[in-house]
XYZ file of C-alpha atoms in Angstrom:
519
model
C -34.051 -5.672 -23.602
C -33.877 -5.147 -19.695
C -34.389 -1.243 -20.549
C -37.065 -2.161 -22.560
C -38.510 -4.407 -19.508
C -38.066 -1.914 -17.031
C -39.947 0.644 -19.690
C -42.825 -1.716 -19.940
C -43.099 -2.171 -16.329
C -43.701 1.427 -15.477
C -46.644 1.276 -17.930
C -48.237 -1.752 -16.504
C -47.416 0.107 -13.481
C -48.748 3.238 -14.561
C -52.142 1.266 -16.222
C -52.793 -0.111 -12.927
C -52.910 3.089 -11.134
C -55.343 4.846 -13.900
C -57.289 1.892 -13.101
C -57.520 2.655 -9.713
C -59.242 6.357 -9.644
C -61.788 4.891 -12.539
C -59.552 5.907 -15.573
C -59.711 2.201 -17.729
C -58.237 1.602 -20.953
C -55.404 3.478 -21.122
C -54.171 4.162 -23.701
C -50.069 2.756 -25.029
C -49.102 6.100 -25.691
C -50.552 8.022 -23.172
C -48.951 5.179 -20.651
C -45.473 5.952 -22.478
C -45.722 9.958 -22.073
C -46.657 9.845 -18.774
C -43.929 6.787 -17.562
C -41.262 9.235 -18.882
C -42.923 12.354 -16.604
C -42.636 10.402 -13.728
C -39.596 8.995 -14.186
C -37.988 12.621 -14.959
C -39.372 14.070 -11.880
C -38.959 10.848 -9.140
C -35.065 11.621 -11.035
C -34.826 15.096 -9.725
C -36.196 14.712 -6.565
C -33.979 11.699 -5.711
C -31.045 13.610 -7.082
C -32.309 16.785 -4.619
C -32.794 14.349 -1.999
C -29.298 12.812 -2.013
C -28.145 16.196 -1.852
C -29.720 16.493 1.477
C -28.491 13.484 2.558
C -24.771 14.116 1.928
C -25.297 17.813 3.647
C -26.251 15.935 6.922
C -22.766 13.544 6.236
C -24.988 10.739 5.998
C -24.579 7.543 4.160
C -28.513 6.644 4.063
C -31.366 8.559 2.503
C -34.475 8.742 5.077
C -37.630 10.133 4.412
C -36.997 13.443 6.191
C -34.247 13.767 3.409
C -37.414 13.063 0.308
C -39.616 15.562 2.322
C -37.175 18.085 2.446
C -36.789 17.098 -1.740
C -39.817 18.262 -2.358
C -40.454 21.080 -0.225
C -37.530 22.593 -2.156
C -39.796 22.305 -4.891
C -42.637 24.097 -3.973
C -44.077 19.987 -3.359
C -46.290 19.719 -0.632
C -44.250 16.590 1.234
C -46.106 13.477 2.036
C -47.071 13.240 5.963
C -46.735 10.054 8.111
C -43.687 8.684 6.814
C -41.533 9.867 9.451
C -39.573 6.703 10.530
C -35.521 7.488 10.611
C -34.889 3.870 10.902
C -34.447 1.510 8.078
C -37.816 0.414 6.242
C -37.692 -3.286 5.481
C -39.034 -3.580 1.921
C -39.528 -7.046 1.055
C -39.052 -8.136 -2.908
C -41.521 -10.572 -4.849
C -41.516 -11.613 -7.969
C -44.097 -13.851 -10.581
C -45.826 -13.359 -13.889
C -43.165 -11.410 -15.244
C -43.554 -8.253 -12.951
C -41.398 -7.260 -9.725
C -43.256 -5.931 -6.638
C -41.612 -4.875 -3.518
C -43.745 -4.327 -0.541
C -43.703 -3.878 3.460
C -44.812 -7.052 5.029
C -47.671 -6.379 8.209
C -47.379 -7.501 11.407
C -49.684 -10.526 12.424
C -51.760 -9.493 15.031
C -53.338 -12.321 17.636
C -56.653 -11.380 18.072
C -56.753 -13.320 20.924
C -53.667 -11.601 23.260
C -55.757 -8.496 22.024
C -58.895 -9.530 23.917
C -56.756 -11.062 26.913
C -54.555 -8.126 27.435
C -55.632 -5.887 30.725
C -53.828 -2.757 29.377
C -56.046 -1.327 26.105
C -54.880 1.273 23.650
C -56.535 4.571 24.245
C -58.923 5.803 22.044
C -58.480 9.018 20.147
C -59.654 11.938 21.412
C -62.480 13.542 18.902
C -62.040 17.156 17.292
C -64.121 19.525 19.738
C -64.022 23.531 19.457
C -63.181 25.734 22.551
C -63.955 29.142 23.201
C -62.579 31.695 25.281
C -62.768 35.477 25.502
C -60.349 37.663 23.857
C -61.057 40.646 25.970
C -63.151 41.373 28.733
C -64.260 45.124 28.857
C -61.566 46.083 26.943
C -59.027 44.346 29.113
C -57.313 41.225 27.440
C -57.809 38.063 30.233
C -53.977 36.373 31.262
C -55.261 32.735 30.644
C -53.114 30.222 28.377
C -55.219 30.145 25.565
C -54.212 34.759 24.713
C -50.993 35.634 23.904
C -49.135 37.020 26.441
C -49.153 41.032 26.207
C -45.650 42.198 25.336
C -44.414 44.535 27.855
C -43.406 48.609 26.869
C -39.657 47.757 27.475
C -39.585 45.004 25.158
C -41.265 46.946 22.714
C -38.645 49.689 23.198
C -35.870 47.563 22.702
C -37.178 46.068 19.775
C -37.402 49.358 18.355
C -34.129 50.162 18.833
C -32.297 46.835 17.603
C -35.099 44.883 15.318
C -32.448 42.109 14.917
C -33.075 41.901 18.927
C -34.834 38.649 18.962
C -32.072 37.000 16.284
C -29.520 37.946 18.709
C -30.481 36.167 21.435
C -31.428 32.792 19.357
C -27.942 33.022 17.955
C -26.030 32.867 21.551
C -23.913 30.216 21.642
C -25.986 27.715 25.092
C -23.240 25.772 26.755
C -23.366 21.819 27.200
C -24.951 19.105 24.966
C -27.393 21.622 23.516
C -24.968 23.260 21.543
C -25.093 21.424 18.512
C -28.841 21.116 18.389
C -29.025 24.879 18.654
C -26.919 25.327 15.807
C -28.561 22.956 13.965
C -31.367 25.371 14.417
C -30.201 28.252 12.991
C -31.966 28.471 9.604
C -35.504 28.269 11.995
C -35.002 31.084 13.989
C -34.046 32.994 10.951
C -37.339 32.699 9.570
C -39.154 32.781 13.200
C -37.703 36.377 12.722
C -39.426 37.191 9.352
C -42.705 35.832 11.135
C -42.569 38.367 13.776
C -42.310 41.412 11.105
C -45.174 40.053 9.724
C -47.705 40.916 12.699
C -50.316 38.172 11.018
C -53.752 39.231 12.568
C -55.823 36.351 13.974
C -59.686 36.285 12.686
C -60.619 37.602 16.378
C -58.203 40.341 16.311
C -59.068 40.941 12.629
C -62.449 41.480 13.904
C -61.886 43.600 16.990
C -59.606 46.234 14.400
C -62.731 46.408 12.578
C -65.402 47.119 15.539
C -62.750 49.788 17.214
C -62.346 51.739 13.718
C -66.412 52.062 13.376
C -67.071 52.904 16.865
C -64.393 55.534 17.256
C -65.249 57.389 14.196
C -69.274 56.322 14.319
C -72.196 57.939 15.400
C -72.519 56.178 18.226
C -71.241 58.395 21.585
C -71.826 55.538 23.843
C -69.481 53.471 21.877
C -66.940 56.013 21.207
C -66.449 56.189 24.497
C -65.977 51.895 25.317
C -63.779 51.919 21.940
C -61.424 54.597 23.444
C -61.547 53.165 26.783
C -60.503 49.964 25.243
C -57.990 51.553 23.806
C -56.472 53.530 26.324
C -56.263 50.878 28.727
C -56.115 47.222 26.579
C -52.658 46.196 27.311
C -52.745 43.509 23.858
C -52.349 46.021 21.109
C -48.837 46.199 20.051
C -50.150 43.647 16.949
C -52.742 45.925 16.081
C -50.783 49.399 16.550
C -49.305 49.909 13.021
C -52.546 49.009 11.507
C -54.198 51.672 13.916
C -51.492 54.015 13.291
C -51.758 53.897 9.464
C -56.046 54.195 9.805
C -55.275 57.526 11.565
C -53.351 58.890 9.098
C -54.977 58.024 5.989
C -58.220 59.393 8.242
C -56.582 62.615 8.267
C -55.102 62.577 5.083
C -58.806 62.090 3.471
C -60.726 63.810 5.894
C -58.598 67.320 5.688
C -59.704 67.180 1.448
C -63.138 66.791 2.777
C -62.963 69.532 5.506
C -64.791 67.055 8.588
C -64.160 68.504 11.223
C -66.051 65.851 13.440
C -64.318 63.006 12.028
C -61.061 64.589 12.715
C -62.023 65.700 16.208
C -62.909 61.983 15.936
C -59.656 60.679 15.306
C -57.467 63.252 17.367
C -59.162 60.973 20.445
C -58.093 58.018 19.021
C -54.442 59.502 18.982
C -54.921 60.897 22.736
C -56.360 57.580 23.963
C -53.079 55.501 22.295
C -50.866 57.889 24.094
C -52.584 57.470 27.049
C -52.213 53.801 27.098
C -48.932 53.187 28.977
C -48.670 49.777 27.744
C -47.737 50.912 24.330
C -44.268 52.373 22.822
C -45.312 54.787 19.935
C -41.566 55.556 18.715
C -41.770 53.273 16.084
C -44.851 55.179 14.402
C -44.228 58.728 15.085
C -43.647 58.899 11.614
C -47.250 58.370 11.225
C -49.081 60.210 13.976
C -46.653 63.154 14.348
C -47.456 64.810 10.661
C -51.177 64.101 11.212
C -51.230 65.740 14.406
C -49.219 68.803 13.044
C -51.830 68.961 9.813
C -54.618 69.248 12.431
C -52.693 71.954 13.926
C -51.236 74.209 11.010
C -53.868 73.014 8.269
C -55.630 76.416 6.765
C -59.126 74.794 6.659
C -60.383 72.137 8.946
C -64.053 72.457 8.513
C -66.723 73.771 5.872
C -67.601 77.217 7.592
C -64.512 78.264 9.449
C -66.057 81.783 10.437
C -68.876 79.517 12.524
C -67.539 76.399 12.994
C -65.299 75.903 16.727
C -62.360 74.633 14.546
C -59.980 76.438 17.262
C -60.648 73.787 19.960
C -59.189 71.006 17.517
C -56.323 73.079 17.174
C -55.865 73.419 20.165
C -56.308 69.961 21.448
C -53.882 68.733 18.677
C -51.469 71.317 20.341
C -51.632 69.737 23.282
C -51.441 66.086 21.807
C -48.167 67.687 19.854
C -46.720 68.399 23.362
C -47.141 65.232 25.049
C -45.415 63.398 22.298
C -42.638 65.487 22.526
C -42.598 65.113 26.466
C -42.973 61.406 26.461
C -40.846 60.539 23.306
C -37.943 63.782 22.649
C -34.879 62.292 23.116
C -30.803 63.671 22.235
C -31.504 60.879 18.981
C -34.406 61.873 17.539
C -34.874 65.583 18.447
C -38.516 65.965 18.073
C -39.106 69.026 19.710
C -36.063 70.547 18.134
C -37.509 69.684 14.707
C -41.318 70.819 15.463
C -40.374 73.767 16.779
C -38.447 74.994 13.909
C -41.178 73.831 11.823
C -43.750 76.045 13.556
C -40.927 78.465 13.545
C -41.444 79.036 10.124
C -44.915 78.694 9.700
C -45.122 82.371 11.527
C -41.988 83.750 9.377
C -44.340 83.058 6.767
C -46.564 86.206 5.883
C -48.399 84.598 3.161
C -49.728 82.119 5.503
C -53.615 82.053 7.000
C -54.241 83.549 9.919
C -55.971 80.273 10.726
C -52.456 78.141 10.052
C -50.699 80.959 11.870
C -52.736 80.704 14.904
C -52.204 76.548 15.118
C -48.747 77.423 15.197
C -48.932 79.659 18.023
C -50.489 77.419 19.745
C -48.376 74.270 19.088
C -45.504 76.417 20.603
C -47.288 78.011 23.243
C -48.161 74.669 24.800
C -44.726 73.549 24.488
C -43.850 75.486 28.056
C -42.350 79.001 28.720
C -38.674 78.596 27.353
C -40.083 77.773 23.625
C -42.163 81.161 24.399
C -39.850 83.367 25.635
C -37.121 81.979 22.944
C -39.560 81.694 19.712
C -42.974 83.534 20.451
C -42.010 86.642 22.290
C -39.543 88.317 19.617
C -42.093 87.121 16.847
C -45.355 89.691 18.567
C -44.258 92.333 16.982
C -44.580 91.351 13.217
C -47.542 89.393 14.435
C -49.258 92.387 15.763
C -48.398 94.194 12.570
C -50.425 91.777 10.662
C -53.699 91.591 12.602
C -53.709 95.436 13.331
C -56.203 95.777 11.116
C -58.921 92.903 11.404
C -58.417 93.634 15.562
C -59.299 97.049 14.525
C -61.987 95.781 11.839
C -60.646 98.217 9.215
C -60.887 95.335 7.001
C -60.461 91.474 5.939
C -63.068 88.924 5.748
C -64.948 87.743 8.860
C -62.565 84.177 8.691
C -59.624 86.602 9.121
C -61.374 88.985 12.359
C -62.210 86.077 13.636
C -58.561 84.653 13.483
C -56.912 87.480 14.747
C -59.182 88.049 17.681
C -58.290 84.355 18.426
C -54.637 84.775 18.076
C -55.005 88.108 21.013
C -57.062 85.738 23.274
C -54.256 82.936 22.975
C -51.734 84.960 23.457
C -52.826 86.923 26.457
C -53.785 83.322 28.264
C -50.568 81.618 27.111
C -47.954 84.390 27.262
C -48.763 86.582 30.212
C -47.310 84.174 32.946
C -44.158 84.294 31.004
C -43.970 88.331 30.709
C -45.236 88.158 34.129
C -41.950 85.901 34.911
C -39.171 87.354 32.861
C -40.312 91.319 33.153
C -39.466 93.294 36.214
C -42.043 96.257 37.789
C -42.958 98.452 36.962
C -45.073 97.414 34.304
C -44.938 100.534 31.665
C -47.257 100.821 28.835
C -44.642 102.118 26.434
C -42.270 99.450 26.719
C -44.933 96.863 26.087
C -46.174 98.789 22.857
C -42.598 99.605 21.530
C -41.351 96.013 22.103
C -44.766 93.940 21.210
C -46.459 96.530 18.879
C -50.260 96.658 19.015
C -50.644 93.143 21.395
C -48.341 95.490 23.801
C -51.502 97.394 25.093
C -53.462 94.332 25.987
C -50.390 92.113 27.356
C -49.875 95.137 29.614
C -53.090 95.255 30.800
C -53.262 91.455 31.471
C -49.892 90.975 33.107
C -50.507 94.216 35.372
C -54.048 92.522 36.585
C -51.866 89.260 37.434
C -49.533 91.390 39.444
C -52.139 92.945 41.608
C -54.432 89.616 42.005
C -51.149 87.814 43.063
C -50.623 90.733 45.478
C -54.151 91.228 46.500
C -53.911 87.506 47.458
C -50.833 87.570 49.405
C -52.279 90.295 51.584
C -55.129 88.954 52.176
C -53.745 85.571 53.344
C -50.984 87.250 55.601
C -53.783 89.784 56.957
C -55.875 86.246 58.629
C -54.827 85.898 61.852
C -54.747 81.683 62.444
C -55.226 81.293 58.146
C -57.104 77.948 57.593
C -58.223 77.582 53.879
C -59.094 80.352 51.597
C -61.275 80.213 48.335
C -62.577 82.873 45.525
C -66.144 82.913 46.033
C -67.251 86.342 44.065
C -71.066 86.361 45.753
C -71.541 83.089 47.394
C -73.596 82.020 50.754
C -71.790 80.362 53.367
C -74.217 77.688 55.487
C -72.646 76.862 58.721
C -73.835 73.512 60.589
C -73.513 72.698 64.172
C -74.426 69.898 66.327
C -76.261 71.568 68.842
C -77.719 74.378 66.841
C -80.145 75.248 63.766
C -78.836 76.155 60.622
C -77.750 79.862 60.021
C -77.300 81.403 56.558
C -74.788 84.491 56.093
C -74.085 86.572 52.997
C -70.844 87.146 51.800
C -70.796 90.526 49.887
C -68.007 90.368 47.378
C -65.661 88.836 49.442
C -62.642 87.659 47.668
C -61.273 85.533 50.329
C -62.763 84.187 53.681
C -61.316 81.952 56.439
C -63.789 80.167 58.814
C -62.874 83.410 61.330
C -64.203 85.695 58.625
C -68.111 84.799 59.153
C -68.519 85.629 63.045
C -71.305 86.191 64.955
C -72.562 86.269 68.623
C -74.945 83.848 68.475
C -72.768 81.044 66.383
C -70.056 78.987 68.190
C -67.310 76.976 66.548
C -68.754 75.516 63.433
C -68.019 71.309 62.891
C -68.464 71.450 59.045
C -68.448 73.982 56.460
C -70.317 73.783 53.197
C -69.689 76.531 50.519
C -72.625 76.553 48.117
C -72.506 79.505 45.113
C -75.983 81.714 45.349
C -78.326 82.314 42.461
C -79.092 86.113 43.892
């Protein structure tokens, strides 16, 4: 009978509830179906609770112990009952039902009114706003994140378990316990990091950068990449920026844009620009784009009349500051571009066009890649383009190609030939060795020769040398103090010191202005 008591309390119980929220007559059995619901899951979480309890090797359950019940199971815990003390519940019975219930404090109304010392009043909800950036630079004031500096981001790189490490160090005194108490937290302040949640601001700063730096708008091209060249609270943003690059590339190659990509080559130069930024972690990302800009065969719809060379090239020159700024004995970038552009020229079956990016990715990488991987290839590259540089055939893509592989080879390569090669400077040797590009390096490095030589005579032949300049046909306009100006052609004259330009009537010029004529 005291089971069946305790049974028909919970559905009073239960009635009286439903009678609360506007639910009346309720029915017996519904009462009885939900009584045993609620008695099977108050059950478990008790039992979950006491298991808390006895884990912190304690002998009473607390409400900390119940929230931690239900949070277990996926139970959003009840707030405001956070008292670790004791909570006096006192018991009443009458009428056949049991109640137990916290008894309130009187309060004297009158000590209330007396009292000099009031309770404060709560503060109402108000919104604040502050700026995120200011011209592209993110403000230091409390409210920002502080920007994470380039050596924490390299070390972080390195060891991503960096942070966890130091949480876990053992702090000496009365702390000790507390921190290991603690240990469970950190864990998962770990997992939050590697999350790199985006606040709504940020959210909406990703998307204004994206459309400005591959819009139509020049003026805001040029903020967005300023912004990001110089913003120094980007390191949230940076895989997300990374990974818009590369599917850019990805879709824009397919589509053969060649603005868009132009477009997002910038956005790759102004993130390596920014020195507040460590790109190691996504060269994974940036590095193949930059080499598909490079070595892709088509970049653009008409590649006979479209300038797709100059993207080339400036992703050549992207290519080569990563692998200054980032090649280390680990990773081995350059080592592993270069052998990839290696074999793009091995290949015979490849474009002119990809052949030609990969000249240039290794030309830019400095004169030891040259002399070591360009120099002995000029022979089988001549032997290739003999024919469109001699238009006996080929389509205009493929003259066009060759004649730009000749002029970036006689701009990149003759400083090294001019370097490595003793004089004299004989024809035969250049076409034997380099095939037909032999004629035409000869001719280039032999013209460096004599303007280097021309130039050191001319500055030992000056008497007291004070500057020198090329000015071809320009018009040197001497002012003095004390006298009207006097204008004095310069006939092909290579180089000129102030002594050059004499004359009887002019004394000892105060400033000299060099302006180039139109005659």
């Amino acid at each position: 009978m005291a089971g069946s008591g305790g049974f028909f309390s919970a559905m009073d119980s239960l009635k009286c509830m439903a009678e609360s929220v506007g639910i009346n007559n309720l029915s017996d059995d519904a009462s009885r179906l939900l009584a045993d619901e609620v008695s099977s899951r108050l059950k478990s979480i008790l039992e979950e609770a006491v298991k808390f309890c006895a884990h912190s090797k304690r002998n009473r359950l607390i409400a900390s112990d119940l929230d931690h019940a239900l949070k277990i199971k996926n139970i959003e815990p009840l707030y405001g009952f956070t008292s670790n003390d004791h909570i006096p519940f006192r018991f009443a019975s009458g009428g056949g039902r049991e109640l137990f219930f916290i008894e309130d404090k009187d309060v004297d109304l009158g000590e209330v009114i007396k009292s000099t010392v009031l309770p404060k009043l709560p503060q109402d909800l108000a919104l604040k706003a502050h700026w995120l950036s200011i011209d592209g630079v993110q403000p230091a004031i409390p409210e920002n994140p502080p920007p994470v500096s380039k050596e924490a981001q390299r070390q972080e790189s390195v060891d991503p378990a960096l942070s966890l490490k130091q949480s876990q160090k053992e702090p000496k005194g009365a702390l000790a316990r507390l921190e290991r108490r603690k240990k469970h937290v950190d864990t998962v302040r770990v997992k939050d990091l590697a999350t790199h949640e985006l606040s709504v601001e940020q959210q909406l700063y990703y998307k204004e950068i994206t459309e400005a730096c591959v819009g139509s708008d020049e003026g805001r091209r040029s903020e967005a990449l300023h912004s990001l060249a110089y913003d120094s609270g980007l390191h949230q943003m940076l895989p997300r920026l990374c990974t818009f690059i590369w599917v850019g590339v990805q879709v824009n190659v397919e589509q053969n844009n060649l603005a868009l990509l132009i477009y997002l080559m910038r956005m790759v130069k102004a993130l390596l620009d920014n020195q507040t930024l460590y790109l190691e972690k996504y060269l994974h990302e940036l590095i193949p784009t930059v080499i598909t800009c490079i070595v892709s065969k088509q970049l653009c719809l008409r590649p006979d009349v479209d300038n797709h060379w100059a993207l080339r090239d400036f992703a050549s020159r992207l290519l080569a500051q990563m692998c200054k700024n980032y090649n280390t004995s680990t990773n081995s970038i350059q080592i592993r571009i270069t052998r990839l552009l290696s074999r793009a020229l091995d290949n015979d079956k490849l474009a002119l066009s990809s052949q030609y990016g990969a000249l240039s990715g290794l030309c830019e990488l400095g004169p030891q890649v040259q002399k070591a991987l360009v120099l002995r290839r000029l022979k089988g590259i001549s032997e290739r383009i003999r024919s469109f540089l001699q238009k006996e055939g080929g389509t205009p893509v493929d003259r066009s190609a060759a004649e730009h592989i000749k002029n970036l080879l006689l701009k990149n390569v003759t400083a090294t030939l001019e370097a490595i090669r003793s004089p004299p400077d004989i024809l035969e040797d250049y076409t034997n060795e380099y095939g037909l590009l032999g004629q035409y390096l000869h001719q280039a490095v032999k013209n460096a020769r004599n303007t280097r030589h021309g130039a050191g005579q001319t500055l030992n032949s000056s008497p007291n040398p004070t500057f020198s300049a090329k000015v071809p046909t320009q018009r040197a306009f001497i002012l003095q103090s004390n006298q009207t100006t006097r204008g004095i052609h310069l006939t092909q004259q290579r180089f000129f010191t102030p002594r050059a330009v004499t004359s009887p009537s002019i004394r000892t010029p105060n400033i000299i202005r060099i302006e180039r004529s139109d005659n």
